[in-house]
Amino acid sequence: MKGFARREFQLMLLRRMADFQPELVEAACAELSATHAEYMAAHNRWQTLQRSRSAPKGLALYEAVLGPAEQRRQVPYGDAMLTAHQWRLPGLWPDLRWEALVGTEGFVLHGWLVRSADALVPELGAVDRLAPWSCVVGDVLARFPDARQRDPEVPARWGVDVPDAAGAVHRLMFVHGLLQQVAR
């Protein structure tokens, strides 16, 4: 897409993260040499592209913005087989990839940040000490086998409940797959 590529895509991701971590988003914008107005414009442009009748849809939109996926793999989902497409996002999250789970006819069912297969998973300590932006959903599910995913029914967000040894449940909130907050 003319004027919208990987940098703008990362800026777009920051918009929803600002609801939880405005200081981290401000630092990320500085790292990308972007102003607040630029990241808001990127978010607005993405929303416009998703709703436009003339813009590509589904996987074709991601490919127009991010280029061809660098990795693809088949993912079973119930009785269906989906394809996970992954793209590197140089800049803010070098160990993460944007992953889109794609069904038939290029329909994107879900998209979020995941750990790169060749990156080391960070050592995660106690659930109540997890820092924002330190891990993705997959990292938490691998570290805490009793964790249970929940859909907060808000676009771009995902939740994971993790019980601790005392039986208390910690609610982890993720935006685009990246940890934003831990609440008890």
Coordinates of C-alpha atoms in Angstrom, one line a residue:
M1 CA 0.0 0.0 0.0
K2 CA 1.4 3.3 -1.0
G3 CA 2.5 5.2 2.2
F4 CA 1.7 2.3 4.5
A5 CA 4.3 -0.3 5.2
R6 CA 6.0 -2.1 8.1
R7 CA 6.8 1.0 10.0
E8 CA 3.3 2.3 9.8
F9 CA 1.9 -1.1 10.6
Q10 CA 3.9 -1.1 13.9
L11 CA 2.7 2.4 14.6
M12 CA -0.9 1.2 14.1
L13 CA -0.3 -1.7 16.6
L14 CA 0.7 0.9 19.2
R15 CA -2.7 2.7 19.2
R16 CA -4.5 0.0 21.2
M17 CA -1.5 -0.6 23.4
A18 CA -1.6 3.1 24.5
D19 CA -4.8 2.3 26.4
F20 CA -2.7 0.2 28.8
Q21 CA 0.9 1.4 28.5
P22 CA 1.1 5.0 27.3
E23 CA 4.7 5.5 28.5
L24 CA 5.9 2.4 26.6
V25 CA 4.0 3.6 23.5
E26 CA 5.6 7.0 23.8
A27 CA 9.1 5.5 24.0
A28 CA 8.3 3.2 21.0
C29 CA 7.2 6.2 18.9
A30 CA 10.5 7.9 19.8
E31 CA 12.4 4.7 18.8
L32 CA 10.6 4.8 15.4
S33 CA 11.1 8.6 15.1
A34 CA 7.4 9.0 15.0
T35 CA 5.1 11.7 16.4
H36 CA 1.8 11.1 18.2
A37 CA 0.1 12.4 15.2
E38 CA 1.9 9.9 12.9
Y39 CA 0.9 6.9 15.0
M40 CA -2.7 8.1 15.2
A41 CA -2.7 8.6 11.4
A42 CA -1.4 5.1 10.9
H43 CA -4.2 3.7 13.1
N44 CA -6.8 5.7 11.2
R45 CA -5.3 4.7 7.8
W46 CA -5.4 1.0 8.8
Q47 CA -9.1 1.3 9.9
T48 CA -9.9 3.0 6.6
L49 CA -8.1 0.3 4.6
Q50 CA -10.0 -2.5 6.4
R51 CA -13.4 -0.8 5.6
S52 CA -12.6 0.4 2.1
R53 CA -14.4 -1.2 -0.8
S54 CA -11.4 -0.7 -3.0
A55 CA -8.6 -1.9 -0.7
P56 CA -7.5 -5.5 -0.8
K57 CA -9.2 -7.8 1.8
G58 CA -7.9 -10.4 4.3
L59 CA -4.5 -11.8 3.5
A60 CA -4.2 -9.7 0.4
L61 CA -4.3 -6.5 2.6
Y62 CA -1.5 -7.9 4.8
E63 CA 0.6 -8.8 1.7
A64 CA 0.0 -5.3 0.2
V65 CA 1.3 -3.7 3.4
L66 CA 3.9 -6.2 4.7
G67 CA 4.9 -8.0 1.5
P68 CA 4.8 -11.7 1.0
A69 CA 4.9 -13.7 4.3
E70 CA 8.4 -14.8 5.2
Q71 CA 7.1 -18.1 6.8
R72 CA 4.0 -20.2 6.3
R73 CA 2.9 -23.3 8.2
Q74 CA -0.3 -25.4 8.4
V75 CA -2.2 -25.2 11.7
P76 CA -5.0 -27.6 12.5
Y77 CA -8.0 -25.9 14.0
G78 CA -10.7 -28.4 14.9
D79 CA -11.6 -30.2 11.6
A80 CA -10.2 -27.4 9.5
M81 CA -6.7 -26.6 8.4
L82 CA -5.5 -23.0 8.6
T83 CA -2.3 -21.4 7.3
A84 CA -0.3 -19.3 9.7
H85 CA 1.5 -16.5 7.8
Q86 CA 4.3 -14.7 9.6
W87 CA 6.1 -11.4 8.9
R88 CA 9.2 -9.8 10.5
L89 CA 8.6 -6.3 11.9
P90 CA 12.0 -4.7 12.1
G91 CA 12.2 -2.1 14.7
L92 CA 10.3 -2.4 18.0
W93 CA 10.1 -6.2 18.4
P94 CA 12.9 -8.0 16.7
D95 CA 12.2 -11.4 18.3
L96 CA 8.5 -11.2 17.4
R97 CA 6.6 -11.8 14.2
W98 CA 3.2 -10.7 13.1
E99 CA 1.1 -13.8 12.5
A100 CA -2.1 -14.0 10.6
L101 CA -4.2 -17.2 10.7
V102 CA -5.8 -17.6 7.4
G103 CA -8.6 -19.8 6.3
T104 CA -10.2 -20.4 2.9
E105 CA -10.1 -17.7 0.2
G106 CA -7.6 -15.6 2.1
F107 CA -10.0 -14.9 5.0
V108 CA -8.0 -13.8 8.1
L109 CA -9.4 -15.2 11.2
H110 CA -6.9 -13.8 13.7
G111 CA -3.8 -11.7 13.8
W112 CA -1.3 -11.1 16.6
L113 CA 2.4 -10.9 17.6
V114 CA 4.1 -14.3 18.3
R115 CA 7.6 -15.3 19.2
S116 CA 9.9 -16.1 16.3
A117 CA 10.7 -19.8 16.1
D118 CA 14.4 -18.9 16.2
A119 CA 14.2 -16.5 19.2
L120 CA 14.9 -17.5 22.7
V121 CA 11.8 -17.5 25.0
P122 CA 12.5 -15.1 27.8
E123 CA 12.7 -16.6 31.3
L124 CA 9.4 -15.8 32.9
G125 CA 9.3 -15.6 36.6
A126 CA 6.3 -15.5 38.9
V127 CA 3.1 -14.5 37.1
D128 CA 2.6 -11.4 39.3
R129 CA 6.0 -10.1 38.3
L130 CA 5.6 -10.2 34.5
A131 CA 6.4 -6.9 33.0
P132 CA 4.4 -5.3 30.2
W133 CA 5.7 -6.1 26.7
S134 CA 7.9 -8.9 28.1
C135 CA 6.1 -11.8 26.6
V136 CA 3.4 -13.0 24.2
V137 CA 0.5 -15.3 24.7
G138 CA 2.4 -18.3 23.6
D139 CA 5.2 -17.7 26.1
V140 CA 2.7 -17.6 29.0
L141 CA 0.9 -20.7 27.9
A142 CA 4.2 -22.6 27.6
R143 CA 5.4 -21.4 31.0
F144 CA 2.2 -21.8 33.0
P145 CA 0.5 -25.1 32.0
D146 CA -2.6 -24.3 34.1
A147 CA -3.2 -21.0 32.2
R148 CA -6.6 -20.7 30.4
Q149 CA -7.2 -18.4 27.5
R150 CA -10.2 -16.2 27.4
D151 CA -11.6 -13.9 24.7
P152 CA -12.3 -10.5 26.2
E153 CA -14.6 -9.9 23.2
V154 CA -12.8 -6.6 22.4
P155 CA -11.0 -6.4 19.0
A156 CA -7.2 -6.7 19.3
R157 CA -7.3 -7.9 22.9
W158 CA -6.8 -11.3 24.4
G159 CA -6.9 -12.6 28.0
V160 CA -5.2 -15.4 29.9
D161 CA -6.0 -16.4 33.4
V162 CA -3.2 -17.9 35.4
P163 CA -3.7 -19.5 38.9
D164 CA -0.9 -19.2 41.4
A165 CA 0.1 -21.7 44.0
A166 CA -2.2 -20.1 46.6
G167 CA -5.2 -20.5 44.2
A168 CA -5.5 -16.8 43.3
V169 CA -6.1 -16.1 39.7
H170 CA -4.1 -13.5 37.8
R171 CA -5.7 -12.0 34.8
L172 CA -3.3 -11.1 32.0
M173 CA -4.4 -8.7 29.3
F174 CA -2.7 -8.8 25.9
V175 CA -3.1 -6.4 23.0
H176 CA -2.2 -7.8 19.6
G177 CA -0.7 -10.8 21.5
L178 CA 1.8 -8.7 23.6
L179 CA 1.4 -8.5 27.4
Q180 CA 0.0 -5.2 28.7
Q181 CA -1.0 -5.8 32.3
V182 CA -1.4 -8.3 35.1
A183 CA -4.3 -8.0 37.5
R184 CA -5.2 -10.2 40.5

